[in-house]
Amino acid sequence: LEVSTSGSIGIAMYPDDGADFDELLKKADIAMYGAKAAGRNAVRFFADEMNSSVLEEVHLVSGMRTALARGEFMLHYQPQFHLASGRIVGAEALLRWRHPELGLVPPSRFIAIAEQSGLITQIGAWVLNEACRQMQLWRSMGLADLTISVNVSPLQFQRDVIETDIVNALDASGLPASALELELTESLLIQDSSMISAQLRRLRGRGVSFSIDDF
């Protein structure tokens, strides 16, 4: 088995960038995110002119690492209607972040950063669990024909965690697989990957349905 890896490296120099370990580590972290922003697989030295967007990214990544444990994430639900009858047939789960300092943070501000940092796999597992739990609650109240749509990240497929996360969410909630719809990005579907194709076939075999998002 051959494994190829690459790295994004940030460097801070003593004493120009800091006089103690904590300050040097912080600035090396900022430089590392600068390397990622430059296309990954690169090396960057810390510089004072590194813009505020890098600092914000570091702050958001740090916050997301503890947001799950602190219960800061929440889901909003957008109803889905059948056009001919006007009947509600399901809902789409929309992720929001109640940041202790920034308030309600929209996904456009943090999802891409969660993808880059790899935290999207943990967040995505939480979204699946919470969305399935809520839908099963609604179905137990008599809304038995509703389905829940959940956006999933290509990284969840690439890291081969999506099947386990879905099975765990369905088992924990009691929601039937036929009531779950995954919203897939076009970028995932055009990848020439036998692994992703096999995952989609197995999920389809379980009864999970798919739709294309951002098409």
PDB file of N, CA, C and O in Angstrom, residues 67-69 71-77 94-96 98 120-133 150 156 165 169:
ATOM      1  N   ALA A  67     -17.268  24.193  19.599  1.00  0.00           N
ATOM      2  CA  ALA A  67     -18.680  24.552  19.423  1.00  0.00           C
ATOM      3  C   ALA A  67     -19.611  23.359  19.608  1.00  0.00           C
ATOM      4  O   ALA A  67     -20.706  23.494  20.168  1.00  0.00           O
ATOM      5  N   LEU A  68     -19.201  22.179  19.128  1.00  0.00           N
ATOM      6  CA  LEU A  68     -20.056  20.999  19.278  1.00  0.00           C
ATOM      7  C   LEU A  68     -20.246  20.655  20.747  1.00  0.00           C
ATOM      8  O   LEU A  68     -21.369  20.397  21.201  1.00  0.00           O
ATOM      9  N   ALA A  69     -19.155  20.631  21.494  1.00  0.00           N
ATOM     10  CA  ALA A  69     -19.231  20.280  22.913  1.00  0.00           C
ATOM     11  C   ALA A  69     -20.057  21.291  23.701  1.00  0.00           C
ATOM     12  O   ALA A  69     -20.724  20.938  24.679  1.00  0.00           O
ATOM     13  N   GLY A  71     -22.603  23.007  22.496  1.00  0.00           N
ATOM     14  CA  GLY A  71     -23.970  23.103  21.989  1.00  0.00           C
ATOM     15  C   GLY A  71     -24.262  24.388  21.249  1.00  0.00           C
ATOM     16  O   GLY A  71     -25.395  24.892  21.296  1.00  0.00           O
ATOM     17  N   GLU A  72     -23.259  24.921  20.542  1.00  0.00           N
ATOM     18  CA  GLU A  72     -23.452  26.195  19.855  1.00  0.00           C
ATOM     19  C   GLU A  72     -24.060  26.052  18.464  1.00  0.00           C
ATOM     20  O   GLU A  72     -24.575  27.028  17.909  1.00  0.00           O
ATOM     21  N   PHE A  73     -23.990  24.856  17.875  1.00  0.00           N
ATOM     22  CA  PHE A  73     -24.596  24.653  16.564  1.00  0.00           C
ATOM     23  C   PHE A  73     -26.097  24.402  16.711  1.00  0.00           C
ATOM     24  O   PHE A  73     -26.562  23.837  17.709  1.00  0.00           O
ATOM     25  N   MET A  74     -26.846  24.808  15.720  1.00  0.00           N
ATOM     26  CA  MET A  74     -28.286  24.591  15.708  1.00  0.00           C
ATOM     27  C   MET A  74     -28.738  24.397  14.272  1.00  0.00           C
ATOM     28  O   MET A  74     -28.034  24.760  13.320  1.00  0.00           O
ATOM     29  N   LEU A  75     -29.910  23.792  14.106  1.00  0.00           N
ATOM     30  CA  LEU A  75     -30.489  23.597  12.786  1.00  0.00           C
ATOM     31  C   LEU A  75     -31.761  24.404  12.642  1.00  0.00           C
ATOM     32  O   LEU A  75     -32.600  24.432  13.546  1.00  0.00           O
ATOM     33  N   HIS A  76     -31.891  25.088  11.505  1.00  0.00           N
ATOM     34  CA  HIS A  76     -33.151  25.681  11.092  1.00  0.00           C
ATOM     35  C   HIS A  76     -33.729  24.767  10.021  1.00  0.00           C
ATOM     36  O   HIS A  76     -32.992  24.094   9.299  1.00  0.00           O
ATOM     37  N   TYR A  77     -35.046  24.744   9.899  1.00  0.00           N
ATOM     38  CA  TYR A  77     -35.693  23.825   8.953  1.00  0.00           C
ATOM     39  C   TYR A  77     -36.527  24.613   7.954  1.00  0.00           C
ATOM     40  O   TYR A  77     -37.424  25.365   8.331  1.00  0.00           O
ATOM     41  N   LEU A  94     -30.883  23.259   7.788  1.00  0.00           N
ATOM     42  CA  LEU A  94     -29.938  24.333   7.503  1.00  0.00           C
ATOM     43  C   LEU A  94     -29.125  24.622   8.762  1.00  0.00           C
ATOM     44  O   LEU A  94     -29.682  24.945   9.813  1.00  0.00           O
ATOM     45  N   LEU A  95     -27.813  24.519   8.653  1.00  0.00           N
ATOM     46  CA  LEU A  95     -26.928  24.665   9.805  1.00  0.00           C
ATOM     47  C   LEU A  95     -26.672  26.133  10.124  1.00  0.00           C
ATOM     48  O   LEU A  95     -26.413  26.939   9.236  1.00  0.00           O
ATOM     49  N   ARG A  96     -26.732  26.464  11.421  1.00  0.00           N
ATOM     50  CA  ARG A  96     -26.380  27.791  11.917  1.00  0.00           C
ATOM     51  C   ARG A  96     -25.481  27.621  13.146  1.00  0.00           C
ATOM     52  O   ARG A  96     -25.500  26.593  13.802  1.00  0.00           O
ATOM     53  N   ARG A  98     -24.389  29.551  16.709  1.00  0.00           N
ATOM     54  CA  ARG A  98     -24.589  30.614  17.697  1.00  0.00           C
ATOM     55  C   ARG A  98     -23.255  30.872  18.392  1.00  0.00           C
ATOM     56  O   ARG A  98     -22.960  30.292  19.435  1.00  0.00           O
ATOM     57  N   ILE A 120     -15.462  19.562   9.149  1.00  0.00           N
ATOM     58  CA  ILE A 120     -16.788  19.335   8.570  1.00  0.00           C
ATOM     59  C   ILE A 120     -17.258  17.907   8.780  1.00  0.00           C
ATOM     60  O   ILE A 120     -18.475  17.653   8.821  1.00  0.00           O
ATOM     61  N   THR A 121     -16.335  16.952   8.935  1.00  0.00           N
ATOM     62  CA  THR A 121     -16.763  15.571   9.149  1.00  0.00           C
ATOM     63  C   THR A 121     -17.435  15.418  10.504  1.00  0.00           C
ATOM     64  O   THR A 121     -18.452  14.724  10.623  1.00  0.00           O
ATOM     65  N   GLN A 122     -16.881  16.050  11.537  1.00  0.00           N
ATOM     66  CA  GLN A 122     -17.505  15.987  12.860  1.00  0.00           C
ATOM     67  C   GLN A 122     -18.820  16.761  12.886  1.00  0.00           C
ATOM     68  O   GLN A 122     -19.813  16.303  13.453  1.00  0.00           O
ATOM     69  N   ILE A 123     -18.802  17.948  12.277  1.00  0.00           N
ATOM     70  CA  ILE A 123     -20.018  18.761  12.236  1.00  0.00           C
ATOM     71  C   ILE A 123     -21.099  18.059  11.423  1.00  0.00           C
ATOM     72  O   ILE A 123     -22.276  18.043  11.800  1.00  0.00           O
ATOM     73  N   GLY A 124     -20.703  17.451  10.294  1.00  0.00           N
ATOM     74  CA  GLY A 124     -21.665  16.750   9.448  1.00  0.00           C
ATOM     75  C   GLY A 124     -22.324  15.587  10.164  1.00  0.00           C
ATOM     76  O   GLY A 124     -23.527  15.332   9.981  1.00  0.00           O
ATOM     77  N   ALA A 125     -21.556  14.867  10.991  1.00  0.00           N
ATOM     78  CA  ALA A 125     -22.133  13.762  11.758  1.00  0.00           C
ATOM     79  C   ALA A 125     -23.172  14.284  12.744  1.00  0.00           C
ATOM     80  O   ALA A 125     -24.236  13.675  12.930  1.00  0.00           O
ATOM     81  N   TRP A 126     -22.872  15.424  13.377  1.00  0.00           N
ATOM     82  CA  TRP A 126     -23.843  16.016  14.314  1.00  0.00           C
ATOM     83  C   TRP A 126     -25.113  16.435  13.579  1.00  0.00           C
ATOM     84  O   TRP A 126     -26.221  16.211  14.070  1.00  0.00           O
ATOM     85  N   VAL A 127     -24.964  17.053  12.405  1.00  0.00           N
ATOM     86  CA  VAL A 127     -26.126  17.492  11.629  1.00  0.00           C
ATOM     87  C   VAL A 127     -27.025  16.303  11.286  1.00  0.00           C
ATOM     88  O   VAL A 127     -28.252  16.365  11.432  1.00  0.00           O
ATOM     89  N   LEU A 128     -26.429  15.209  10.830  1.00  0.00           N
ATOM     90  CA  LEU A 128     -27.213  14.020  10.495  1.00  0.00           C
ATOM     91  C   LEU A 128     -27.976  13.504  11.711  1.00  0.00           C
ATOM     92  O   LEU A 128     -29.168  13.187  11.619  1.00  0.00           O
ATOM     93  N   ASN A 129     -27.308  13.422  12.840  1.00  0.00           N
ATOM     94  CA  ASN A 129     -27.962  12.932  14.053  1.00  0.00           C
ATOM     95  C   ASN A 129     -29.114  13.829  14.485  1.00  0.00           C
ATOM     96  O   ASN A 129     -30.209  13.351  14.801  1.00  0.00           O
ATOM     97  N   GLU A 130     -28.868  15.137  14.494  1.00  0.00           N
ATOM     98  CA  GLU A 130     -29.888  16.069  14.955  1.00  0.00           C
ATOM     99  C   GLU A 130     -31.059  16.144  13.981  1.00  0.00           C
ATOM    100  O   GLU A 130     -32.233  16.183  14.399  1.00  0.00           O
ATOM    101  N   ALA A 131     -30.787  16.152  12.677  1.00  0.00           N
ATOM    102  CA  ALA A 131     -31.856  16.229  11.684  1.00  0.00           C
ATOM    103  C   ALA A 131     -32.731  14.974  11.722  1.00  0.00           C
ATOM    104  O   ALA A 131     -33.966  15.068  11.648  1.00  0.00           O
ATOM    105  N   CYS A 132     -32.112  13.813  11.830  1.00  0.00           N
ATOM    106  CA  CYS A 132     -32.890  12.566  11.895  1.00  0.00           C
ATOM    107  C   CYS A 132     -33.697  12.502  13.189  1.00  0.00           C
ATOM    108  O   CYS A 132     -34.850  12.042  13.186  1.00  0.00           O
ATOM    109  N   ARG A 133     -33.121  12.948  14.291  1.00  0.00           N
ATOM    110  CA  ARG A 133     -33.852  12.954  15.569  1.00  0.00           C
ATOM    111  C   ARG A 133     -35.088  13.835  15.483  1.00  0.00           C
ATOM    112  O   ARG A 133     -36.191  13.440  15.903  1.00  0.00           O
ATOM    113  N   VAL A 150     -30.658  16.682   3.964  1.00  0.00           N
ATOM    114  CA  VAL A 150     -29.449  17.102   4.662  1.00  0.00           C
ATOM    115  C   VAL A 150     -28.328  17.306   3.650  1.00  0.00           C
ATOM    116  O   VAL A 150     -28.060  16.418   2.831  1.00  0.00           O
ATOM    117  N   GLN A 156     -16.913  14.104   3.548  1.00  0.00           N
ATOM    118  CA  GLN A 156     -17.494  12.993   4.293  1.00  0.00           C
ATOM    119  C   GLN A 156     -17.430  11.701   3.483  1.00  0.00           C
ATOM    120  O   GLN A 156     -17.315  10.613   4.045  1.00  0.00           O
ATOM    121  N   ASP A 165     -21.803   7.312   9.636  1.00  0.00           N
ATOM    122  CA  ASP A 165     -22.533   8.418  10.247  1.00  0.00           C
ATOM    123  C   ASP A 165     -24.035   8.293   9.987  1.00  0.00           C
ATOM    124  O   ASP A 165     -24.855   8.559  10.877  1.00  0.00           O
ATOM    125  N   ALA A 169     -26.943   7.623  12.764  1.00  0.00           N
ATOM    126  CA  ALA A 169     -28.028   8.594  12.926  1.00  0.00           C
ATOM    127  C   ALA A 169     -29.398   7.934  12.804  1.00  0.00           C
ATOM    128  O   ALA A 169     -30.324   8.235  13.573  1.00  0.00           O
TER     129      ALA A 169
END
